[in-house]
Amino acid sequence: TTMIEFQNVSREYQSGDHILKALDNLSLKIEKGEFVVILGPSGAGKSTFLNLLGGLDTATSGKIIVNGENIADYDDNQLTKYRAKEVGFIFQFYNLIPNLTAKENIELMSDITNLKVDGNKILDSVGLLDHANQFPAQLSGGEQQRVSIARAIAKQPAMLLCDEPTGALDSNTGVLILSLLQTMCHEKNTTVVIVTHNAKLADAADKLIRIKNGQIEEVKINENPLDIN
Ligand code: ADP
Ligand code: ADP
């Protein structure tokens, strides 16, 4: 079933004397539980897309329908609730809080949602139970990214939005992170959307979307996505 639908979405910026369209009348659909990779060169509009879907930014025009509701109509309060409840974010540079341990970074999530978050259990699910009491600076890049994935899934969000999640990692560690995201997606039926300029991620996708200049260039359904495990 369709979970996310962008209908003619534009995000415009005033740039000197002209209008820059970061997204230009973009329409697309994403199914529940789909593993989606969005590819495009720098400046294509990938981050803008992810920010709109995650309720971090608002569209200039168009509808963004998530589970039947148009979040483009939401006010700030509704967007705050939406982000807290529905969305897990994973960034290129992990965004962990440096003076909290891995476990504390994850258990923070119980303040944001009303869920009781068991940091040890979630760290175990990403293979990091042994590192629960370490601070981010004491972990490798791949381990920090696994903590940030653990933190994102602690909320049990309907979707995981990932902005260049492997971008700061060497390619072996990147594959590990991708495989973890793919497993989460398929085991928990979580919708995973990854934006990247790295074409290597494309083979793992159920759906590959190419964007350029704020517009869709190609949508490809992958009948046999590469199982990374
Ligand atoms: P990508 O993530 O694919 O690199 P972005 O979504 O970050 O692309 O940016 C798309 C376009 O919008 C780019 O031309 C960028 O310079 C412009 N842009 C993004 N954010 C802003 C902003 N806050 N103000 C002005 N222009 C912006
Ligand atoms: P990335 O594509 O790595 O996610 P960003 O989305 O932060 O990077 O930025 C993409 C492009 O948008 C860059 O070229 C950046 O200069 C431009 N940009 C981002 N924020 C602004 C802003 N507030 N004003 C103008 N340009 C911006």
Short mmCIF file of N, CA, C and O in Angstrom, two decimals, residues 125-203:
data_model
loop_
_atom_site.label_atom_id
_atom_site.label_comp_id
_atom_site.label_asym_id
_atom_site.label_seq_id
_atom_site.Cartn_x
_atom_site.Cartn_y
_atom_site.Cartn_z
N SER A 125 20.62 -5.19 19.28
CA SER A 125 20.07 -5.46 17.95
C SER A 125 20.96 -4.92 16.83
O SER A 125 20.86 -5.34 15.69
N VAL A 126 21.84 -3.96 17.15
CA VAL A 126 22.78 -3.48 16.13
C VAL A 126 24.21 -3.97 16.43
O VAL A 126 25.18 -3.47 15.87
N GLY A 127 24.31 -4.95 17.33
CA GLY A 127 25.59 -5.59 17.60
C GLY A 127 26.55 -4.77 18.44
O GLY A 127 27.76 -4.96 18.36
N LEU A 128 26.03 -3.87 19.27
CA LEU A 128 26.91 -2.98 20.03
C LEU A 128 26.72 -3.01 21.54
O LEU A 128 27.11 -2.06 22.22
N LEU A 129 26.15 -4.10 22.04
CA LEU A 129 25.91 -4.15 23.48
C LEU A 129 27.19 -3.92 24.27
O LEU A 129 27.18 -3.23 25.30
N ASP A 130 28.30 -4.45 23.78
CA ASP A 130 29.58 -4.29 24.49
C ASP A 130 30.05 -2.85 24.58
O ASP A 130 30.97 -2.54 25.33
N HIS A 131 29.45 -1.98 23.77
CA HIS A 131 29.91 -0.59 23.72
C HIS A 131 28.95 0.37 24.41
O HIS A 131 29.09 1.59 24.27
N ALA A 132 28.00 -0.18 25.15
CA ALA A 132 26.92 0.64 25.72
C ALA A 132 27.42 1.85 26.51
O ALA A 132 26.82 2.92 26.46
N ASN A 133 28.51 1.67 27.24
CA ASN A 133 28.94 2.74 28.14
C ASN A 133 30.06 3.61 27.59
O ASN A 133 30.66 4.40 28.31
N GLN A 134 30.32 3.46 26.28
CA GLN A 134 31.35 4.29 25.66
C GLN A 134 30.74 5.58 25.11
O GLN A 134 29.57 5.63 24.73
N PHE A 135 31.56 6.61 25.06
CA PHE A 135 31.15 7.88 24.49
C PHE A 135 31.40 7.86 22.98
O PHE A 135 32.27 7.11 22.51
N PRO A 136 30.68 8.68 22.23
CA PRO A 136 30.85 8.68 20.78
C PRO A 136 32.31 8.76 20.33
O PRO A 136 32.71 8.01 19.43
N ALA A 137 33.10 9.60 20.96
CA ALA A 137 34.49 9.77 20.53
C ALA A 137 35.33 8.50 20.72
O ALA A 137 36.40 8.36 20.13
N GLN A 138 34.81 7.58 21.53
CA GLN A 138 35.53 6.32 21.77
C GLN A 138 35.09 5.22 20.80
O GLN A 138 35.52 4.08 20.91
N LEU A 139 34.20 5.57 19.86
CA LEU A 139 33.69 4.59 18.91
C LEU A 139 34.19 4.93 17.50
O LEU A 139 34.45 6.10 17.19
N SER A 140 34.31 3.89 16.66
CA SER A 140 34.68 4.14 15.26
C SER A 140 33.50 4.80 14.54
O SER A 140 32.37 4.82 15.05
N GLY A 141 33.76 5.28 13.33
CA GLY A 141 32.69 5.91 12.55
C GLY A 141 31.52 4.96 12.31
O GLY A 141 30.36 5.35 12.47
N GLY A 142 31.84 3.72 11.95
CA GLY A 142 30.77 2.75 11.69
C GLY A 142 29.97 2.45 12.95
O GLY A 142 28.74 2.29 12.90
N GLU A 143 30.67 2.38 14.08
CA GLU A 143 29.97 2.14 15.35
C GLU A 143 29.08 3.33 15.72
O GLU A 143 27.95 3.15 16.18
N GLN A 144 29.60 4.53 15.50
CA GLN A 144 28.77 5.72 15.79
C GLN A 144 27.52 5.72 14.91
O GLN A 144 26.43 6.05 15.38
N GLN A 145 27.70 5.32 13.66
CA GLN A 145 26.52 5.31 12.78
C GLN A 145 25.53 4.23 13.24
O GLN A 145 24.32 4.43 13.18
N ARG A 146 26.04 3.12 13.73
CA ARG A 146 25.12 2.08 14.25
C ARG A 146 24.38 2.60 15.49
O ARG A 146 23.20 2.30 15.68
N VAL A 147 25.07 3.36 16.33
CA VAL A 147 24.37 3.96 17.49
C VAL A 147 23.28 4.91 16.99
O VAL A 147 22.17 4.94 17.51
N SER A 148 23.60 5.67 15.95
CA SER A 148 22.58 6.63 15.49
C SER A 148 21.40 5.90 14.84
O SER A 148 20.26 6.36 14.94
N ILE A 149 21.66 4.75 14.22
CA ILE A 149 20.56 3.92 13.71
C ILE A 149 19.75 3.36 14.89
O ILE A 149 18.51 3.40 14.89
N ALA A 150 20.46 2.90 15.90
CA ALA A 150 19.79 2.37 17.10
C ALA A 150 18.90 3.45 17.73
O ALA A 150 17.78 3.19 18.14
N ARG A 151 19.44 4.67 17.77
CA ARG A 151 18.65 5.77 18.34
C ARG A 151 17.41 6.04 17.50
O ARG A 151 16.31 6.25 18.03
N ALA A 152 17.58 6.00 16.17
CA ALA A 152 16.43 6.27 15.29
C ALA A 152 15.36 5.19 15.44
O ALA A 152 14.16 5.49 15.45
N ILE A 153 15.77 3.91 15.55
CA ILE A 153 14.76 2.85 15.62
C ILE A 153 14.15 2.71 17.01
O ILE A 153 13.12 2.07 17.17
N ALA A 154 14.79 3.35 18.01
CA ALA A 154 14.25 3.28 19.38
C ALA A 154 12.83 3.82 19.44
O ALA A 154 12.02 3.40 20.26
N LYS A 155 12.51 4.76 18.56
CA LYS A 155 11.17 5.34 18.54
C LYS A 155 10.17 4.45 17.82
O LYS A 155 9.00 4.79 17.76
N GLN A 156 10.67 3.37 17.20
CA GLN A 156 9.83 2.54 16.35
C GLN A 156 9.07 3.39 15.33
O GLN A 156 7.84 3.36 15.27
N PRO A 157 9.82 4.16 14.54
CA PRO A 157 9.16 5.07 13.61
C PRO A 157 8.61 4.31 12.40
O PRO A 157 9.07 3.21 12.10
N ALA A 158 7.63 4.90 11.76
CA ALA A 158 7.08 4.31 10.54
C ALA A 158 8.09 4.40 9.40
O ALA A 158 8.08 3.59 8.50
N MET A 159 8.94 5.43 9.46
CA MET A 159 9.94 5.58 8.40
C MET A 159 11.29 6.02 8.95
O MET A 159 11.37 6.74 9.94
N LEU A 160 12.33 5.53 8.28
CA LEU A 160 13.70 5.95 8.58
C LEU A 160 14.19 6.78 7.40
O LEU A 160 14.19 6.29 6.27
N LEU A 161 14.60 8.01 7.68
CA LEU A 161 15.08 8.89 6.61
C LEU A 161 16.57 9.09 6.79
O LEU A 161 17.04 9.54 7.84
N CYS A 162 17.33 8.74 5.76
CA CYS A 162 18.78 8.68 5.88
C CYS A 162 19.43 9.58 4.83
O CYS A 162 19.21 9.40 3.64
N ASP A 163 20.20 10.54 5.31
CA ASP A 163 20.89 11.47 4.40
C ASP A 163 22.36 11.06 4.32
O ASP A 163 23.10 11.24 5.28
N GLU A 164 22.76 10.47 3.20
CA GLU A 164 24.14 9.99 3.01
C GLU A 164 24.63 9.18 4.22
O GLU A 164 25.69 9.49 4.78
N PRO A 165 23.90 8.12 4.60
CA PRO A 165 24.25 7.41 5.84
C PRO A 165 25.61 6.72 5.79
O PRO A 165 26.18 6.43 6.84
N THR A 166 26.12 6.47 4.59
CA THR A 166 27.41 5.80 4.48
C THR A 166 28.49 6.75 4.00
O THR A 166 29.64 6.34 3.79
N GLY A 167 28.13 8.02 3.85
CA GLY A 167 29.02 8.99 3.21
C GLY A 167 30.33 9.24 3.92
O GLY A 167 31.34 9.55 3.30
N ALA A 168 30.34 9.08 5.25
CA ALA A 168 31.56 9.38 6.01
C ALA A 168 32.33 8.11 6.34
O ALA A 168 33.29 8.14 7.11
N LEU A 169 31.91 6.97 5.75
CA LEU A 169 32.50 5.69 6.14
C LEU A 169 33.29 5.08 4.98
O LEU A 169 33.00 5.34 3.82
N ASP A 170 34.28 4.23 5.31
CA ASP A 170 34.96 3.51 4.23
C ASP A 170 33.97 2.50 3.64
O ASP A 170 32.93 2.23 4.22
N SER A 171 34.30 1.94 2.48
CA SER A 171 33.24 1.23 1.76
C SER A 171 32.83 -0.07 2.45
O SER A 171 31.66 -0.43 2.41
N ASN A 172 33.74 -0.78 3.12
CA ASN A 172 33.33 -1.99 3.84
C ASN A 172 32.35 -1.66 4.97
O ASN A 172 31.35 -2.35 5.16
N THR A 173 32.67 -0.61 5.71
CA THR A 173 31.80 -0.21 6.83
C THR A 173 30.47 0.29 6.28
O THR A 173 29.41 0.03 6.85
N GLY A 174 30.55 0.97 5.14
CA GLY A 174 29.33 1.45 4.49
C GLY A 174 28.39 0.31 4.12
O GLY A 174 27.18 0.40 4.33
N VAL A 175 28.95 -0.77 3.61
CA VAL A 175 28.15 -1.93 3.24
C VAL A 175 27.46 -2.52 4.48
O VAL A 175 26.29 -2.90 4.44
N LEU A 176 28.20 -2.55 5.58
CA LEU A 176 27.64 -3.05 6.83
C LEU A 176 26.43 -2.22 7.28
O LEU A 176 25.41 -2.76 7.72
N ILE A 177 26.57 -0.93 7.18
CA ILE A 177 25.48 -0.03 7.58
C ILE A 177 24.27 -0.20 6.67
O ILE A 177 23.13 -0.28 7.11
N LEU A 178 24.56 -0.32 5.37
CA LEU A 178 23.48 -0.50 4.41
C LEU A 178 22.74 -1.81 4.67
O LEU A 178 21.51 -1.87 4.62
N SER A 179 23.50 -2.85 4.99
CA SER A 179 22.89 -4.15 5.24
C SER A 179 22.02 -4.10 6.50
O SER A 179 20.94 -4.68 6.54
N LEU A 180 22.48 -3.36 7.48
CA LEU A 180 21.68 -3.20 8.71
C LEU A 180 20.36 -2.49 8.41
O LEU A 180 19.29 -2.91 8.86
N LEU A 181 20.44 -1.45 7.59
CA LEU A 181 19.22 -0.71 7.23
C LEU A 181 18.27 -1.59 6.42
O LEU A 181 17.05 -1.57 6.63
N GLN A 182 18.83 -2.38 5.53
CA GLN A 182 18.00 -3.26 4.70
C GLN A 182 17.30 -4.32 5.58
O GLN A 182 16.12 -4.60 5.39
N THR A 183 18.04 -4.85 6.53
CA THR A 183 17.46 -5.85 7.44
C THR A 183 16.32 -5.25 8.27
O THR A 183 15.25 -5.83 8.39
N MET A 184 16.57 -4.05 8.83
CA MET A 184 15.53 -3.36 9.61
C MET A 184 14.28 -3.18 8.77
O MET A 184 13.16 -3.38 9.23
N CYS A 185 14.51 -2.76 7.55
CA CYS A 185 13.40 -2.48 6.64
C CYS A 185 12.57 -3.73 6.43
O CYS A 185 11.35 -3.72 6.60
N HIS A 186 13.23 -4.82 6.11
CA HIS A 186 12.48 -6.03 5.74
C HIS A 186 11.93 -6.76 6.96
O HIS A 186 10.85 -7.33 6.90
N GLU A 187 12.64 -6.70 8.09
CA GLU A 187 12.14 -7.42 9.27
C GLU A 187 11.02 -6.67 9.98
O GLU A 187 10.12 -7.28 10.53
N LYS A 188 11.12 -5.35 10.00
CA LYS A 188 10.13 -4.58 10.78
C LYS A 188 9.11 -3.88 9.89
O LYS A 188 8.28 -3.11 10.38
N ASN A 189 9.24 -4.08 8.57
CA ASN A 189 8.34 -3.41 7.64
C ASN A 189 8.40 -1.89 7.78
O ASN A 189 7.40 -1.19 7.62
N THR A 190 9.59 -1.40 8.15
CA THR A 190 9.81 0.04 8.23
C THR A 190 10.13 0.57 6.83
O THR A 190 10.90 -0.07 6.11
N THR A 191 9.56 1.68 6.47
CA THR A 191 9.90 2.30 5.19
C THR A 191 11.24 3.02 5.36
O THR A 191 11.40 3.82 6.28
N VAL A 192 12.20 2.70 4.49
CA VAL A 192 13.52 3.32 4.59
C VAL A 192 13.78 4.12 3.33
O VAL A 192 13.67 3.60 2.21
N VAL A 193 14.09 5.40 3.51
CA VAL A 193 14.42 6.26 2.37
C VAL A 193 15.83 6.78 2.57
O VAL A 193 16.13 7.43 3.57
N ILE A 194 16.70 6.46 1.61
CA ILE A 194 18.10 6.87 1.68
C ILE A 194 18.37 7.84 0.54
O ILE A 194 18.11 7.50 -0.62
N VAL A 195 18.87 9.02 0.83
CA VAL A 195 19.33 9.87 -0.26
C VAL A 195 20.85 9.87 -0.29
O VAL A 195 21.52 9.86 0.75
N THR A 196 21.38 9.80 -1.51
CA THR A 196 22.83 9.68 -1.67
C THR A 196 23.23 10.13 -3.07
O THR A 196 22.39 10.18 -3.98
N HIS A 197 24.51 10.46 -3.23
CA HIS A 197 25.00 10.62 -4.60
C HIS A 197 25.82 9.40 -5.01
O HIS A 197 26.38 9.36 -6.09
N ASN A 198 25.85 8.38 -4.14
CA ASN A 198 26.66 7.19 -4.37
C ASN A 198 25.85 6.10 -5.09
O ASN A 198 25.02 5.42 -4.49
N ALA A 199 26.12 5.94 -6.38
CA ALA A 199 25.34 5.02 -7.22
C ALA A 199 25.47 3.56 -6.76
O ALA A 199 24.65 2.72 -7.11
N LYS A 200 26.50 3.26 -5.95
CA LYS A 200 26.68 1.89 -5.49
C LYS A 200 25.53 1.40 -4.62
O LYS A 200 25.34 0.21 -4.44
N LEU A 201 24.80 2.33 -4.01
CA LEU A 201 23.71 1.93 -3.12
C LEU A 201 22.47 1.47 -3.90
O LEU A 201 21.57 0.85 -3.34
N ALA A 202 22.46 1.74 -5.20
CA ALA A 202 21.25 1.54 -6.00
C ALA A 202 20.80 0.08 -6.06
O ALA A 202 19.61 -0.21 -6.01
N ASP A 203 21.75 -0.85 -6.15
CA ASP A 203 21.38 -2.26 -6.36
C ASP A 203 20.58 -2.84 -5.20
O ASP A 203 19.85 -3.81 -5.38
#
